[in-house]
Amino acid sequence: MTPAPDFSHLPCGRIWRFGDDVDTDAMAPGRYMKGGLDALARHCLENLRPEFPGAVRAGDIVVAGSNFGMGSSREQAAQALRHLGIVAVLAPSFAGLFYRNAINIGLPVLVCRQTDALSDGARAKVDLDAARVRLADGVQIACEPIPDFLRVLLRAGGLVPHLKARFKAQQDNR
């Protein structure tokens, strides 16, 4: 069995709160799709919070309501969040395609049912190994654990880097 990856390196960041039913078009607006990931990320979630794409920093955390990532299956939605430096998305539930796309590109997504204590602008750190969020004031919020095999994918940076490393290891062992 592969050992569980260590995620203790994740930085402390600011919480950005969003409501229920945030769709992938809000994260990756269709009118910017031809501009590449940089252009797309500059407009990520701007129709919900105009300040978000310009003020978000590496290490920040998105906390949302139910059904985060609903809508189309565009992988660019998760890519835009990761490109902006979001270290994790926490929500009571996710659209299935968004959840899988996020894991595949290396963006941690945690199901957290008790997010009321996670205030907009608060500083927090996500501990993926312990499946909890730790606020600067010491409050800890439990989330559902991410299965080991998915944490291995996340630690590798996503599905493609994981597969490349796995195939290389197989080649090296021949």
PDB file of C-alpha atoms in Angstrom:
ATOM      1  CA  MET A   1       0.000   0.000   0.000  1.00  0.00           C
ATOM      2  CA  THR A   2       1.260   3.460  -0.901  1.00  0.00           C
ATOM      3  CA  PRO A   3       1.945   5.648   2.142  1.00  0.00           C
ATOM      4  CA  ALA A   4      -0.405   8.607   2.642  1.00  0.00           C
ATOM      5  CA  PRO A   5       1.131  11.808   1.305  1.00  0.00           C
ATOM      6  CA  ASP A   6       2.167  14.630   3.618  1.00  0.00           C
ATOM      7  CA  PHE A   7       0.279  17.885   3.069  1.00  0.00           C
ATOM      8  CA  SER A   8       1.780  19.797   5.999  1.00  0.00           C
ATOM      9  CA  HIS A   9       3.425  22.189   3.519  1.00  0.00           C
ATOM     10  CA  LEU A  10       0.132  23.886   2.618  1.00  0.00           C
ATOM     11  CA  PRO A  11       0.294  27.550   3.624  1.00  0.00           C
ATOM     12  CA  CYS A  12      -2.082  29.529   5.802  1.00  0.00           C
ATOM     13  CA  GLY A  13      -4.389  31.655   3.688  1.00  0.00           C
ATOM     14  CA  ARG A  14      -7.444  33.850   3.563  1.00  0.00           C
ATOM     15  CA  ILE A  15     -10.923  32.343   3.323  1.00  0.00           C
ATOM     16  CA  TRP A  16     -13.128  33.432   0.413  1.00  0.00           C
ATOM     17  CA  ARG A  17     -16.803  32.597   1.008  1.00  0.00           C
ATOM     18  CA  PHE A  18     -19.281  31.829  -1.745  1.00  0.00           C
ATOM     19  CA  GLY A  19     -22.863  30.588  -1.647  1.00  0.00           C
ATOM     20  CA  ASP A  20     -24.702  27.572  -3.002  1.00  0.00           C
ATOM     21  CA  ASP A  21     -24.756  26.411  -6.618  1.00  0.00           C
ATOM     22  CA  VAL A  22     -21.630  28.179  -7.876  1.00  0.00           C
ATOM     23  CA  ASP A  23     -21.370  27.014 -11.463  1.00  0.00           C
ATOM     24  CA  THR A  24     -18.344  26.372 -13.611  1.00  0.00           C
ATOM     25  CA  ASP A  25     -19.232  29.292 -15.889  1.00  0.00           C
ATOM     26  CA  ALA A  26     -18.636  31.636 -12.952  1.00  0.00           C
ATOM     27  CA  MET A  27     -15.161  30.142 -12.485  1.00  0.00           C
ATOM     28  CA  ALA A  28     -14.326  29.877 -16.180  1.00  0.00           C
ATOM     29  CA  PRO A  29     -16.515  32.364 -18.080  1.00  0.00           C
ATOM     30  CA  GLY A  30     -17.111  31.149 -21.631  1.00  0.00           C
ATOM     31  CA  ARG A  31     -16.320  34.498 -23.235  1.00  0.00           C
ATOM     32  CA  TYR A  32     -12.704  34.243 -21.970  1.00  0.00           C
ATOM     33  CA  MET A  33     -12.057  30.612 -22.884  1.00  0.00           C
ATOM     34  CA  LYS A  34     -10.050  31.453 -26.021  1.00  0.00           C
ATOM     35  CA  GLY A  35      -7.676  33.699 -24.097  1.00  0.00           C
ATOM     36  CA  GLY A  36      -5.800  30.928 -22.328  1.00  0.00           C
ATOM     37  CA  LEU A  37      -5.565  30.121 -18.645  1.00  0.00           C
ATOM     38  CA  ASP A  38      -4.027  33.459 -17.602  1.00  0.00           C
ATOM     39  CA  ALA A  39      -6.873  35.422 -19.169  1.00  0.00           C
ATOM     40  CA  LEU A  40      -9.477  33.022 -17.845  1.00  0.00           C
ATOM     41  CA  ALA A  41      -8.124  33.206 -14.285  1.00  0.00           C
ATOM     42  CA  ARG A  42      -8.265  37.021 -14.386  1.00  0.00           C
ATOM     43  CA  HIS A  43     -12.057  36.668 -14.608  1.00  0.00           C
ATOM     44  CA  CYS A  44     -12.561  33.718 -12.257  1.00  0.00           C
ATOM     45  CA  LEU A  45     -15.609  34.287 -10.037  1.00  0.00           C
ATOM     46  CA  GLU A  46     -15.673  38.006 -10.862  1.00  0.00           C
ATOM     47  CA  ASN A  47     -19.411  38.013 -11.506  1.00  0.00           C
ATOM     48  CA  LEU A  48     -19.950  36.790  -7.894  1.00  0.00           C
ATOM     49  CA  ARG A  49     -17.172  38.810  -6.239  1.00  0.00           C
ATOM     50  CA  PRO A  50     -15.580  41.367  -8.564  1.00  0.00           C
ATOM     51  CA  GLU A  51     -12.538  41.759  -6.310  1.00  0.00           C
ATOM     52  CA  PHE A  52     -11.730  38.043  -6.197  1.00  0.00           C
ATOM     53  CA  PRO A  53      -9.428  37.532  -9.208  1.00  0.00           C
ATOM     54  CA  GLY A  54      -7.313  40.580  -8.365  1.00  0.00           C
ATOM     55  CA  ALA A  55      -7.144  40.141  -4.597  1.00  0.00           C
ATOM     56  CA  VAL A  56      -6.811  36.369  -4.177  1.00  0.00           C
ATOM     57  CA  ARG A  57      -3.331  35.209  -3.184  1.00  0.00           C
ATOM     58  CA  ALA A  58      -1.450  31.924  -3.243  1.00  0.00           C
ATOM     59  CA  GLY A  59      -2.467  29.904  -0.199  1.00  0.00           C
ATOM     60  CA  ASP A  60      -6.039  31.199  -0.065  1.00  0.00           C
ATOM     61  CA  ILE A  61      -9.013  28.891   0.431  1.00  0.00           C
ATOM     62  CA  VAL A  62     -12.457  28.892  -1.188  1.00  0.00           C
ATOM     63  CA  VAL A  63     -15.335  27.975   1.140  1.00  0.00           C
ATOM     64  CA  ALA A  64     -18.670  27.545  -0.593  1.00  0.00           C
ATOM     65  CA  GLY A  65     -22.183  26.291  -0.108  1.00  0.00           C
ATOM     66  CA  SER A  66     -23.739  23.156  -1.513  1.00  0.00           C
ATOM     67  CA  ASN A  67     -23.306  21.939  -5.079  1.00  0.00           C
ATOM     68  CA  PHE A  68     -20.086  23.819  -5.806  1.00  0.00           C
ATOM     69  CA  GLY A  69     -18.979  23.393  -9.425  1.00  0.00           C
ATOM     70  CA  MET A  70     -22.368  22.627 -10.927  1.00  0.00           C
ATOM     71  CA  GLY A  71     -22.909  23.203 -14.622  1.00  0.00           C
ATOM     72  CA  SER A  72     -20.712  22.188 -17.492  1.00  0.00           C
ATOM     73  CA  SER A  73     -17.816  19.789 -17.201  1.00  0.00           C
ATOM     74  CA  ARG A  74     -15.167  22.360 -18.099  1.00  0.00           C
ATOM     75  CA  GLU A  75     -11.892  21.393 -16.503  1.00  0.00           C
ATOM     76  CA  GLN A  76     -10.756  25.010 -16.807  1.00  0.00           C
ATOM     77  CA  ALA A  77     -12.926  25.935 -13.800  1.00  0.00           C
ATOM     78  CA  ALA A  78     -10.707  23.990 -11.417  1.00  0.00           C
ATOM     79  CA  GLN A  79      -7.594  25.023 -13.351  1.00  0.00           C
ATOM     80  CA  ALA A  80      -8.427  28.719 -12.943  1.00  0.00           C
ATOM     81  CA  LEU A  81      -8.749  28.340  -9.160  1.00  0.00           C
ATOM     82  CA  ARG A  82      -5.480  26.442  -8.932  1.00  0.00           C
ATOM     83  CA  HIS A  83      -3.770  28.963 -11.244  1.00  0.00           C
ATOM     84  CA  LEU A  84      -4.796  31.742  -8.858  1.00  0.00           C
ATOM     85  CA  GLY A  85      -3.136  29.881  -5.979  1.00  0.00           C
ATOM     86  CA  ILE A  86      -6.182  28.456  -4.221  1.00  0.00           C
ATOM     87  CA  VAL A  87      -4.894  25.577  -2.053  1.00  0.00           C
ATOM     88  CA  ALA A  88      -8.257  23.943  -1.389  1.00  0.00           C
ATOM     89  CA  VAL A  89     -12.004  24.258  -1.901  1.00  0.00           C
ATOM     90  CA  LEU A  90     -14.293  23.353   1.004  1.00  0.00           C
ATOM     91  CA  ALA A  91     -18.028  22.825   0.607  1.00  0.00           C
ATOM     92  CA  PRO A  92     -20.837  20.626   1.964  1.00  0.00           C
ATOM     93  CA  SER A  93     -21.172  19.063  -1.509  1.00  0.00           C
ATOM     94  CA  PHE A  94     -19.678  19.272  -4.975  1.00  0.00           C
ATOM     95  CA  ALA A  95     -20.901  18.566  -8.460  1.00  0.00           C
ATOM     96  CA  GLY A  96     -19.359  15.212  -9.356  1.00  0.00           C
ATOM     97  CA  LEU A  97     -17.586  16.337 -12.526  1.00  0.00           C
ATOM     98  CA  PHE A  98     -16.053  19.371 -10.829  1.00  0.00           C
ATOM     99  CA  TYR A  99     -14.864  17.226  -7.914  1.00  0.00           C
ATOM    100  CA  ARG A 100     -13.129  14.767 -10.213  1.00  0.00           C
ATOM    101  CA  ASN A 101     -11.693  17.498 -12.452  1.00  0.00           C
ATOM    102  CA  ALA A 102     -10.264  19.244  -9.380  1.00  0.00           C
ATOM    103  CA  ILE A 103      -8.595  16.066  -8.114  1.00  0.00           C
ATOM    104  CA  ASN A 104      -7.300  15.296 -11.618  1.00  0.00           C
ATOM    105  CA  ILE A 105      -5.526  18.663 -11.859  1.00  0.00           C
ATOM    106  CA  GLY A 106      -4.238  18.555  -8.272  1.00  0.00           C
ATOM    107  CA  LEU A 107      -6.684  20.916  -6.541  1.00  0.00           C
ATOM    108  CA  PRO A 108      -7.776  19.538  -3.147  1.00  0.00           C
ATOM    109  CA  VAL A 109     -11.544  19.572  -2.580  1.00  0.00           C
ATOM    110  CA  LEU A 110     -12.914  18.637   0.828  1.00  0.00           C
ATOM    111  CA  VAL A 111     -16.469  17.928   1.833  1.00  0.00           C
ATOM    112  CA  CYS A 112     -17.067  19.981   4.978  1.00  0.00           C
ATOM    113  CA  ARG A 113     -20.548  20.092   6.408  1.00  0.00           C
ATOM    114  CA  GLN A 114     -19.805  22.522   9.271  1.00  0.00           C
ATOM    115  CA  THR A 115     -18.482  25.594   7.478  1.00  0.00           C
ATOM    116  CA  ASP A 116     -20.412  28.232   9.461  1.00  0.00           C
ATOM    117  CA  ALA A 117     -17.349  29.005  11.606  1.00  0.00           C
ATOM    118  CA  LEU A 118     -15.270  29.672   8.478  1.00  0.00           C
ATOM    119  CA  SER A 119     -15.788  33.410   8.064  1.00  0.00           C
ATOM    120  CA  ASP A 120     -14.954  35.356   4.953  1.00  0.00           C
ATOM    121  CA  GLY A 121     -11.512  36.921   5.325  1.00  0.00           C
ATOM    122  CA  ALA A 122     -10.443  34.722   8.254  1.00  0.00           C
ATOM    123  CA  ARG A 123      -7.001  33.139   8.120  1.00  0.00           C
ATOM    124  CA  ALA A 124      -6.889  29.354   8.037  1.00  0.00           C
ATOM    125  CA  LYS A 125      -4.787  26.359   7.126  1.00  0.00           C
ATOM    126  CA  VAL A 126      -6.091  23.177   5.569  1.00  0.00           C
ATOM    127  CA  ASP A 127      -4.645  19.926   6.870  1.00  0.00           C
ATOM    128  CA  LEU A 128      -5.539  17.335   4.234  1.00  0.00           C
ATOM    129  CA  ASP A 129      -3.974  14.455   6.125  1.00  0.00           C
ATOM    130  CA  ALA A 130      -6.096  15.163   9.205  1.00  0.00           C
ATOM    131  CA  ALA A 131      -9.078  16.295   7.092  1.00  0.00           C
ATOM    132  CA  ARG A 132      -9.600  19.503   9.005  1.00  0.00           C
ATOM    133  CA  VAL A 133      -9.330  23.254   8.769  1.00  0.00           C
ATOM    134  CA  ARG A 134      -7.482  25.145  11.477  1.00  0.00           C
ATOM    135  CA  LEU A 135      -8.356  28.787  11.982  1.00  0.00           C
ATOM    136  CA  ALA A 136      -5.793  31.276  13.283  1.00  0.00           C
ATOM    137  CA  ASP A 137      -7.752  31.483  16.578  1.00  0.00           C
ATOM    138  CA  GLY A 138      -7.308  27.730  17.138  1.00  0.00           C
ATOM    139  CA  VAL A 139     -10.799  26.595  16.105  1.00  0.00           C
ATOM    140  CA  GLN A 140     -10.712  23.365  14.103  1.00  0.00           C
ATOM    141  CA  ILE A 141     -13.399  22.218  11.670  1.00  0.00           C
ATOM    142  CA  ALA A 142     -13.530  18.558  10.649  1.00  0.00           C
ATOM    143  CA  CYS A 143     -14.066  17.564   7.024  1.00  0.00           C
ATOM    144  CA  GLU A 144     -14.609  14.200   5.401  1.00  0.00           C
ATOM    145  CA  PRO A 145     -11.259  12.490   4.803  1.00  0.00           C
ATOM    146  CA  ILE A 146     -10.019  12.277   1.256  1.00  0.00           C
ATOM    147  CA  PRO A 147      -9.267   8.621   0.425  1.00  0.00           C
ATOM    148  CA  ASP A 148      -5.579   7.726   0.389  1.00  0.00           C
ATOM    149  CA  PHE A 149      -5.486   6.948  -3.330  1.00  0.00           C
ATOM    150  CA  LEU A 150      -6.862  10.430  -4.139  1.00  0.00           C
ATOM    151  CA  ARG A 151      -4.393  12.099  -1.771  1.00  0.00           C
ATOM    152  CA  VAL A 152      -1.627  10.290  -3.666  1.00  0.00           C
ATOM    153  CA  LEU A 153      -2.924  11.885  -6.891  1.00  0.00           C
ATOM    154  CA  LEU A 154      -3.092  15.301  -5.221  1.00  0.00           C
ATOM    155  CA  ARG A 155       0.426  14.975  -3.820  1.00  0.00           C
ATOM    156  CA  ALA A 156       1.732  14.186  -7.301  1.00  0.00           C
ATOM    157  CA  GLY A 157       0.078  17.334  -8.659  1.00  0.00           C
ATOM    158  CA  GLY A 158      -2.832  15.552 -10.311  1.00  0.00           C
ATOM    159  CA  LEU A 159      -3.593  12.537 -12.452  1.00  0.00           C
ATOM    160  CA  VAL A 160      -1.206  13.183 -15.355  1.00  0.00           C
ATOM    161  CA  PRO A 161       1.887  13.814 -13.188  1.00  0.00           C
ATOM    162  CA  HIS A 162       0.949  10.784 -11.067  1.00  0.00           C
ATOM    163  CA  LEU A 163       0.694   8.545 -14.132  1.00  0.00           C
ATOM    164  CA  LYS A 164       3.952   9.886 -15.589  1.00  0.00           C
ATOM    165  CA  ALA A 165       5.786   9.103 -12.345  1.00  0.00           C
ATOM    166  CA  ARG A 166       4.187   5.675 -12.129  1.00  0.00           C
ATOM    167  CA  PHE A 167       5.096   4.783 -15.730  1.00  0.00           C
ATOM    168  CA  LYS A 168       8.631   6.069 -15.241  1.00  0.00           C
ATOM    169  CA  ALA A 169       8.994   3.917 -12.104  1.00  0.00           C
ATOM    170  CA  GLN A 170       7.786   0.895 -14.072  1.00  0.00           C
ATOM    171  CA  GLN A 171      10.296   1.612 -16.841  1.00  0.00           C
ATOM    172  CA  ASP A 172      13.111   2.043 -14.297  1.00  0.00           C
ATOM    173  CA  ASN A 173      12.276  -1.307 -12.692  1.00  0.00           C
ATOM    174  CA  ARG A 174      12.606  -3.238 -15.964  1.00  0.00           C
TER     175      ARG A 174
END
